[in-house]
Amino acid sequence: MNFLKFNDVHFSYPAVEGDVDEDGKQIQPPVIFDHFSAELPSGFVSLVGPNGSGKSTFMLLAAGRVLPQEGKVYLLNQDTSTLGQEDRDELASYIYQNMELDTDQETGELLDYVYQNGNLHGAAFGVLDSKKDFLEEVKQVFEVQELVEKKFTALSKGQLQRALLVFALLYGSKSIFMDEPFFAMEERHKEIVLKYLKEYSAATCVSVYISMHELDLTKKYADTVMLFYPNHNIDLGSVQEVLTDEALEKAYGVPVSMLKQSEELSREQISRRLNF
């Protein structure tokens, strides 16, 4: 069974009313996927590439959060255009980039609610310890025990991201798509999360697709890599096959030596922003 299939998919975002050029003509958004077809694997898959190359749009289409203007997307052999919200959510959870939830409930209450009312129905065992309840395991691994009595709106950005990742696991969908979920998270938390997500995916056969800028983490944890180019072409394969110096320089338009510097600069900018 194919995990994910794009069949002759054509997609572009709708024009924004009032968004005009210097001549007053309506600006038409570019085509992101032009009759794109591909069969994508299950497992732990990392999406890398420069901003604007189509990673977010790809995952929105894959998870059924947006639908193509032409063609079909099949997730676990289900046509995403035919799914109601409940069936769609059973197939795929989605963590948006820089996601926020506006609620005054305590974090622990929300975690319990998702666990009880999702596909797991409050009854699952741990991945690392089969004798431990799944909720207790993920709270411990993701270090959210100290957050359970905090109002969700009072969480820091890093705490919020960890809680959202736990929500995705507790809901129990058959696949999880994560768009830059590590915003503002500490480096050690990124490592902890990725290690657990990979073990979780292998143990449960739940596929995890995750986009992230940290190439070192992709090389360390990903089973499969999708490298997106500015023209929306995609290379698919193992880390060794895809993340060559030549391919990375073509995708990002800078020497490989500068990519690491760019990552470090981005982390420094985030740290400064959070300290304001």
C-alpha positions as semicolon CSV with decimal commas, in nm:
position;residue;x (nm);y (nm);z (nm)
1;M;0,000;0,000;0,000
2;N;0,131;0,345;-0,092
3;F;0,146;0,581;0,203
4;L;0,109;0,901;0,002
5;K;0,038;0,959;-0,366
6;F;0,012;1,281;-0,566
7;N;-0,163;1,220;-0,898
8;D;-0,130;1,503;-1,156
9;V;-0,169;1,768;-0,886
10;H;-0,199;2,132;-0,988
11;F;-0,210;2,391;-0,711
12;S;-0,172;2,764;-0,660
13;Y;-0,307;2,990;-0,387
14;P;-0,599;3,220;-0,476
15;A;-0,529;3,581;-0,563
16;V;-0,565;3,830;-0,277
17;E;-0,817;4,099;-0,353
18;G;-0,647;4,439;-0,364
19;D;-0,299;4,291;-0,411
20;V;-0,197;4,476;-0,727
21;D;0,127;4,565;-0,903
22;E;0,255;4,916;-0,980
23;D;0,029;4,928;-1,287
24;G;-0,278;4,843;-1,080
25;K;-0,312;4,493;-1,220
26;Q;-0,414;4,204;-0,996
27;I;-0,112;4,000;-0,887
28;Q;-0,160;3,632;-0,957
29;P;0,016;3,400;-0,710
30;P;0,265;3,160;-0,870
31;V;0,183;2,797;-0,940
32;I;0,334;2,585;-0,662
33;F;0,274;2,242;-0,817
34;D;0,217;2,210;-1,191
35;H;0,068;1,866;-1,266
36;F;0,291;1,703;-1,008
37;S;0,285;1,325;-0,961
38;A;0,479;1,123;-0,705
39;E;0,454;0,825;-0,472
40;L;0,595;0,896;-0,127
41;P;0,708;0,649;0,137
42;S;0,595;0,586;0,491
43;G;0,831;0,624;0,785
44;F;1,024;0,918;0,926
45;V;1,067;1,175;0,649
46;S;1,240;1,513;0,669
47;L;1,160;1,799;0,430
48;V;1,440;2,049;0,371
49;G;1,491;2,338;0,134
50;P;1,480;2,718;0,123
51;N;1,178;2,921;0,223
52;G;0,921;2,946;-0,055
53;S;1,017;2,618;-0,219
54;G;0,684;2,448;-0,147
55;K;0,744;2,245;0,171
56;S;0,450;2,387;0,365
57;T;0,215;2,363;0,069
58;F;0,321;2,004;0,007
59;M;0,234;1,903;0,362
60;L;-0,096;2,093;0,361
61;L;-0,194;1,903;0,048
62;A;-0,067;1,573;0,185
63;A;-0,263;1,609;0,508
64;G;-0,581;1,722;0,332
65;R;-0,578;2,072;0,484
66;V;-0,593;2,222;0,135
67;L;-0,711;2,056;-0,186
68;P;-0,561;2,077;-0,535
69;Q;-0,740;2,266;-0,812
70;E;-0,669;1,968;-1,037
71;G;-0,557;1,613;-0,972
72;K;-0,584;1,399;-0,660
73;V;-0,394;1,340;-0,337
74;Y;-0,427;0,996;-0,178
75;L;-0,324;0,949;0,185
76;L;-0,326;0,584;0,293
77;N;-0,530;0,512;-0,021
78;Q;-0,794;0,769;0,078
79;D;-0,878;1,054;-0,162
80;T;-0,833;1,361;0,060
81;S;-1,103;1,552;-0,129
82;T;-1,369;1,303;-0,012
83;L;-1,286;1,316;0,359
84;G;-1,490;1,487;0,626
85;Q;-1,302;1,654;0,911
86;E;-1,329;1,357;1,149
87;D;-1,199;1,106;0,892
88;R;-0,928;1,348;0,781
89;D;-0,808;1,400;1,139
90;E;-0,803;1,025;1,196
91;L;-0,567;0,993;0,900
92;A;-0,345;1,293;0,971
93;S;-0,256;1,536;1,247
94;Y;-0,099;1,865;1,142
95;I;0,119;2,109;1,336
96;Y;0,131;2,447;1,165
97;Q;0,434;2,672;1,171
98;N;0,429;2,906;1,473
99;M;0,089;2,764;1,575
100;E;-0,112;2,913;1,863
101;L;-0,433;2,818;2,044
102;D;-0,646;3,079;2,218
103;T;-0,772;2,911;2,534
104;D;-0,754;2,983;2,908
105;Q;-0,768;2,616;3,003
106;E;-0,483;2,459;3,192
107;T;-0,236;2,264;2,982
108;G;-0,297;1,942;3,175
109;E;-0,671;1,960;3,111
110;L;-0,609;1,999;2,738
111;L;-0,367;1,707;2,731
112;D;-0,618;1,483;2,909
113;Y;-0,899;1,593;2,677
114;V;-0,703;1,519;2,359
115;Y;-0,592;1,181;2,491
116;Q;-0,942;1,078;2,597
117;N;-1,128;1,211;2,291
118;G;-0,883;1,129;2,012
119;N;-0,827;0,801;1,834
120;L;-0,645;0,649;2,135
121;H;-0,949;0,693;2,364
122;G;-0,724;0,735;2,666
123;A;-0,589;0,382;2,642
124;A;-0,239;0,338;2,502
125;F;0,092;0,215;2,633
126;G;0,431;0,382;2,617
127;V;0,679;0,329;2,337
128;L;0,985;0,326;2,562
129;D;0,812;0,144;2,849
130;S;0,520;-0,079;2,754
131;K;0,404;-0,088;3,117
132;K;0,364;0,289;3,134
133;D;0,058;0,481;3,021
134;F;0,130;0,668;2,697
135;L;0,019;1,005;2,835
136;E;0,255;0,977;3,130
137;E;0,543;0,873;2,904
138;V;0,512;1,162;2,660
139;K;0,465;1,415;2,941
140;Q;0,791;1,292;3,092
141;V;0,988;1,269;2,766
142;F;0,875;1,611;2,640
143;E;0,921;1,763;2,986
144;V;0,572;1,904;3,016
145;Q;0,488;1,773;3,365
146;E;0,570;2,113;3,514
147;L;0,336;2,280;3,265
148;V;0,014;2,093;3,345
149;E;-0,116;2,353;3,592
150;K;-0,020;2,648;3,370
151;K;-0,276;2,825;3,156
152;F;-0,210;2,736;2,794
153;T;-0,189;3,105;2,702
154;A;0,083;3,152;2,967
155;L;0,328;2,909;2,807
156;S;0,649;3,037;2,652
157;K;0,706;2,976;2,281
158;G;0,930;2,678;2,349
159;Q;0,688;2,529;2,601
160;L;0,399;2,583;2,361
161;Q;0,578;2,395;2,083
162;R;0,648;2,098;2,309
163;A;0,285;2,088;2,421
164;L;0,161;2,098;2,061
165;L;0,386;1,806;1,970
166;V;0,242;1,609;2,261
167;F;-0,112;1,691;2,140
168;A;-0,029;1,544;1,799
169;L;0,092;1,221;1,955
170;L;-0,194;1,191;2,202
171;Y;-0,459;1,233;1,933
172;G;-0,337;0,911;1,771
173;S;-0,370;0,988;1,399
174;K;-0,226;0,742;1,148
175;S;0,023;1,003;1,028
176;I;0,166;1,332;1,156
177;F;0,278;1,633;0,951
178;M;0,486;1,900;1,124
179;D;0,577;2,234;0,966
180;E;0,882;2,383;1,140
181;P;0,772;2,261;1,485
182;F;1,098;2,354;1,659
183;F;1,053;2,731;1,660
184;A;1,205;2,872;1,982
185;M;1,286;2,528;2,126
186;E;1,617;2,467;2,300
187;E;1,871;2,256;2,112
188;R;1,856;1,975;2,368
189;H;1,477;1,960;2,336
190;K;1,505;1,925;1,959
191;E;1,729;1,622;2,002
192;I;1,501;1,467;2,264
193;V;1,192;1,521;2,050
194;L;1,345;1,386;1,728
195;K;1,484;1,078;1,897
196;Y;1,145;0,997;2,048
197;L;0,950;1,073;1,730
198;K;1,171;0,837;1,533
199;E;1,126;0,559;1,790
200;Y;0,752;0,627;1,803
201;S;0,721;0,610;1,424
202;A;0,912;0,282;1,408
203;A;0,716;0,123;1,695
204;T;0,367;0,230;1,585
205;C;0,405;0,247;1,204
206;V;0,276;0,607;1,222
207;S;0,449;0,806;0,950
208;V;0,600;1,139;1,051
209;Y;0,674;1,409;0,793
210;I;0,863;1,703;0,939
211;S;1,011;2,014;0,780
212;M;1,307;2,177;0,952
213;H;1,599;2,401;0,870
214;E;1,854;2,212;1,080
215;L;2,041;2,001;0,826
216;D;2,254;1,833;1,092
217;L;1,941;1,701;1,264
218;T;1,797;1,578;0,934
219;K;2,120;1,391;0,862
220;K;2,115;1,237;1,210
221;Y;1,752;1,125;1,233
222;A;1,574;1,107;0,897
223;D;1,504;0,777;0,723
224;T;1,411;0,957;0,403
225;V;1,476;1,313;0,284
226;M;1,282;1,537;0,048
227;L;1,495;1,825;-0,082
228;F;1,288;2,109;-0,229
229;Y;1,431;2,346;-0,490
230;P;1,320;2,706;-0,557
231;N;1,157;2,590;-0,885
232;H;0,954;2,339;-0,675
233;N;1,139;2,033;-0,805
234;I;1,197;1,771;-0,536
235;D;1,470;1,514;-0,479
236;L;1,368;1,208;-0,276
237;G;1,595;0,947;-0,122
238;S;1,826;0,866;0,166
239;V;2,038;1,128;0,340
240;Q;2,345;1,007;0,151
241;E;2,166;1,016;-0,185
242;V;1,997;1,352;-0,150
243;L;2,198;1,583;0,076
244;T;2,510;1,610;-0,134
245;D;2,709;1,934;-0,133
246;E;2,623;1,989;-0,499
247;A;2,248;1,943;-0,443
248;L;2,241;2,164;-0,133
249;E;2,426;2,445;-0,308
250;K;2,185;2,421;-0,601
251;A;1,881;2,428;-0,372
252;Y;1,993;2,708;-0,140
253;G;2,201;2,909;-0,384
254;V;2,495;2,945;-0,145
255;P;2,806;2,738;-0,066
256;V;2,750;2,458;0,185
257;S;2,991;2,624;0,429
258;M;2,752;2,921;0,450
259;L;2,446;2,709;0,531
260;K;2,576;2,626;0,879
261;Q;2,652;2,993;0,941
262;S;2,300;3,079;0,828
263;E;2,148;2,826;1,072
264;E;2,352;2,966;1,360
265;L;2,252;3,321;1,269
266;S;1,883;3,224;1,261
267;R;1,908;3,070;1,608
268;E;2,082;3,382;1,739
269;Q;1,811;3,606;1,593
270;I;1,537;3,396;1,754
271;S;1,713;3,409;2,089
272;R;1,744;3,787;2,072
273;R;1,378;3,821;1,975
274;L;1,263;3,609;2,268
275;N;1,474;3,815;2,510
276;F;1,304;4,143;2,413
